[in-house]
PDB file of C-alpha atoms in Angstrom:
ATOM      1  CA  MET A   1     -10.688  13.174  -9.658  1.00  0.00           C
ATOM      2  CA  ALA A   2      -7.829  11.932 -12.331  1.00  0.00           C
ATOM      3  CA  ARG A   3      -4.250  11.422 -11.354  1.00  0.00           C
ATOM      4  CA  SER A   4      -3.143  14.003 -13.412  1.00  0.00           C
ATOM      5  CA  ASP A   5      -4.841  16.085 -10.796  1.00  0.00           C
ATOM      6  CA  LEU A   6      -2.633  15.150  -8.344  1.00  0.00           C
ATOM      7  CA  GLU A   7       1.295  16.193  -7.350  1.00  0.00           C
ATOM      8  CA  GLU A   8       1.724  12.619  -5.453  1.00  0.00           C
ATOM      9  CA  ASP A   9       3.498   9.437  -7.633  1.00  0.00           C
ATOM     10  CA  GLY A  10       1.534   7.022  -4.901  1.00  0.00           C
ATOM     11  CA  VAL A  11       0.214   6.616  -1.475  1.00  0.00           C
ATOM     12  CA  ALA A  12       0.900   4.945   1.936  1.00  0.00           C
ATOM     13  CA  LEU A  13      -1.717   4.455   4.159  1.00  0.00           C
ATOM     14  CA  ALA A  14      -2.375   2.757   7.535  1.00  0.00           C
ATOM     15  CA  ALA A  15      -4.792  -0.673   6.845  1.00  0.00           C
ATOM     16  CA  THR A  16      -6.416   1.025   9.863  1.00  0.00           C
ATOM     17  CA  ALA A  17      -6.496   4.536   9.250  1.00  0.00           C
ATOM     18  CA  ALA A  18      -8.959   6.461  12.104  1.00  0.00           C
ATOM     19  CA  GLU A  19     -11.520   7.612   9.748  1.00  0.00           C
ATOM     20  CA  GLY A  20     -12.831   5.295   7.166  1.00  0.00           C
ATOM     21  CA  GLY A  21     -10.679   2.923   7.136  1.00  0.00           C
ATOM     22  CA  GLY A  22      -7.515   1.841   4.589  1.00  0.00           C
ATOM     23  CA  THR A  23      -9.710  -0.046   2.743  1.00  0.00           C
ATOM     24  CA  GLU A  24     -12.329   2.801   1.725  1.00  0.00           C
ATOM     25  CA  VAL A  25      -8.934   4.578   0.821  1.00  0.00           C
ATOM     26  CA  LEU A  26      -7.780   1.738  -1.223  1.00  0.00           C
ATOM     27  CA  LEU A  27     -10.687   1.978  -2.789  1.00  0.00           C
ATOM     28  CA  ALA A  28     -11.180   5.263  -3.336  1.00  0.00           C
ATOM     29  CA  ALA A  29      -8.090   5.707  -4.745  1.00  0.00           C
ATOM     30  CA  GLN A  30      -8.424   2.494  -7.145  1.00  0.00           C
ATOM     31  CA  ALA A  31     -11.685   3.941  -8.532  1.00  0.00           C
ATOM     32  CA  LEU A  32      -9.575   7.312 -10.012  1.00  0.00           C
ATOM     33  CA  ALA A  33      -9.150   7.362 -13.287  1.00  0.00           C
ATOM     34  CA  ASP A  34      -5.319   6.450 -13.482  1.00  0.00           C
ATOM     35  CA  PRO A  35      -4.713   4.958 -10.050  1.00  0.00           C
ATOM     36  CA  PRO A  36      -1.764   5.681  -8.293  1.00  0.00           C
ATOM     37  CA  PRO A  37       0.232   2.518  -6.974  1.00  0.00           C
ATOM     38  CA  VAL A  38      -0.947   2.220  -2.962  1.00  0.00           C
ATOM     39  CA  ILE A  39       1.006   1.136   0.130  1.00  0.00           C
ATOM     40  CA  VAL A  40      -0.832  -0.471   3.201  1.00  0.00           C
ATOM     41  CA  VAL A  41       1.493  -0.260   6.011  1.00  0.00           C
ATOM     42  CA  THR A  42      -0.169  -2.464   9.311  1.00  0.00           C
ATOM     43  CA  GLY A  43       0.638  -3.862  12.406  1.00  0.00           C
ATOM     44  CA  ARG A  44      -2.504  -6.503  12.405  1.00  0.00           C
ATOM     45  CA  ILE A  45      -2.840  -8.195   9.741  1.00  0.00           C
ATOM     46  CA  ASP A  46      -2.561 -11.850   8.823  1.00  0.00           C
ATOM     47  CA  ASP A  47      -2.232 -13.945   4.802  1.00  0.00           C
ATOM     48  CA  ARG A  48      -5.459 -13.970   3.973  1.00  0.00           C
ATOM     49  CA  THR A  49      -5.864 -10.357   4.524  1.00  0.00           C
ATOM     50  CA  ALA A  50      -2.971  -9.000   2.860  1.00  0.00           C
ATOM     51  CA  ALA A  51      -4.256 -11.680   0.054  1.00  0.00           C
ATOM     52  CA  GLU A  52      -7.116  -9.174  -0.124  1.00  0.00           C
ATOM     53  CA  LEU A  53      -6.156  -6.366   0.058  1.00  0.00           C
ATOM     54  CA  THR A  54      -3.503  -7.100  -2.928  1.00  0.00           C
ATOM     55  CA  ALA A  55      -6.385  -8.059  -4.608  1.00  0.00           C
ATOM     56  CA  LEU A  56      -8.149  -4.809  -4.028  1.00  0.00           C
ATOM     57  CA  GLY A  57      -5.223  -3.280  -5.495  1.00  0.00           C
ATOM     58  CA  ALA A  58      -2.660  -2.377  -2.976  1.00  0.00           C
ATOM     59  CA  TRP A  59       0.642  -2.397  -4.481  1.00  0.00           C
ATOM     60  CA  SER A  60       2.288  -3.468  -1.064  1.00  0.00           C
ATOM     61  CA  VAL A  61       1.249  -4.868   2.164  1.00  0.00           C
ATOM     62  CA  ILE A  62       4.120  -3.870   4.900  1.00  0.00           C
ATOM     63  CA  HIS A  63       4.241  -5.379   8.321  1.00  0.00           C
ATOM     64  CA  LYS A  64       5.140  -3.951  11.497  1.00  0.00           C
ATOM     65  CA  PRO A  65       7.416  -3.917  12.640  1.00  0.00           C
ATOM     66  CA  PHE A  66       9.544  -2.902   9.370  1.00  0.00           C
ATOM     67  CA  ARG A  67      13.012  -2.255   7.951  1.00  0.00           C
ATOM     68  CA  ILE A  68      13.249   1.148   6.055  1.00  0.00           C
ATOM     69  CA  SER A  69      14.885  -0.707   3.562  1.00  0.00           C
ATOM     70  CA  HIS A  70      11.584  -2.770   3.003  1.00  0.00           C
ATOM     71  CA  VAL A  71       9.282   0.571   2.960  1.00  0.00           C
ATOM     72  CA  LEU A  72      12.678   2.194   0.416  1.00  0.00           C
ATOM     73  CA  GLU A  73      12.343  -0.722  -2.077  1.00  0.00           C
ATOM     74  CA  ALA A  74       8.161  -0.829  -2.144  1.00  0.00           C
ATOM     75  CA  VAL A  75       8.224   2.881  -3.002  1.00  0.00           C
ATOM     76  CA  ALA A  76      10.812   2.583  -5.487  1.00  0.00           C
ATOM     77  CA  GLN A  77       8.883  -0.359  -6.802  1.00  0.00           C
ATOM     78  CA  ALA A  78       5.904   0.896  -6.541  1.00  0.00           C
ATOM     79  CA  ILE A  79       7.110   4.427  -8.494  1.00  0.00           C
ATOM     80  CA  ALA A  80       9.393   2.772 -10.942  1.00  0.00           C
ATOM     81  CA  GLY A  81       6.352   0.672 -12.080  1.00  0.00           C
ATOM     82  CA  SER A  82       7.418  -2.379 -10.947  1.00  0.00           C
ATOM     83  CA  PRO A  83       5.860  -6.204  -9.762  1.00  0.00           C
ATOM     84  CA  GLY A  84       4.760  -4.790  -5.900  1.00  0.00           C
ATOM     85  CA  CYS A  85       6.943  -6.337  -3.297  1.00  0.00           C
ATOM     86  CA  ASP A  86       5.390  -7.857   0.317  1.00  0.00           C
ATOM     87  CA  ALA A  87       7.816  -6.575   2.275  1.00  0.00           C
ATOM     88  CA  ARG A  88       7.189  -9.149   5.450  1.00  0.00           C
ATOM     89  CA  ARG A  89       9.001  -8.579   9.096  1.00  0.00           C
ATOM     90  CA  PRO A  90      12.231  -8.944   9.212  1.00  0.00           C
TER      91      PRO A  90
END
């Protein structure tokens, strides 16, 4: 499936999704012909894991708890195609 087959502008997911896990979803999204930006939200992560997720193609890694302004900024940047942000805890 190509990204053009989807109506979404991007993907937001939990790093520890119940089925398959966030990393698997991230890798599947990156395997698309035109991968969408993926924003990962997590409450249990360290800087090394955040760097690994970014290296795998995550646009941003947002740490919980977060401010909604961080999420809105990451979404706006991802849709606009600007470099990803790392919206850390306030």
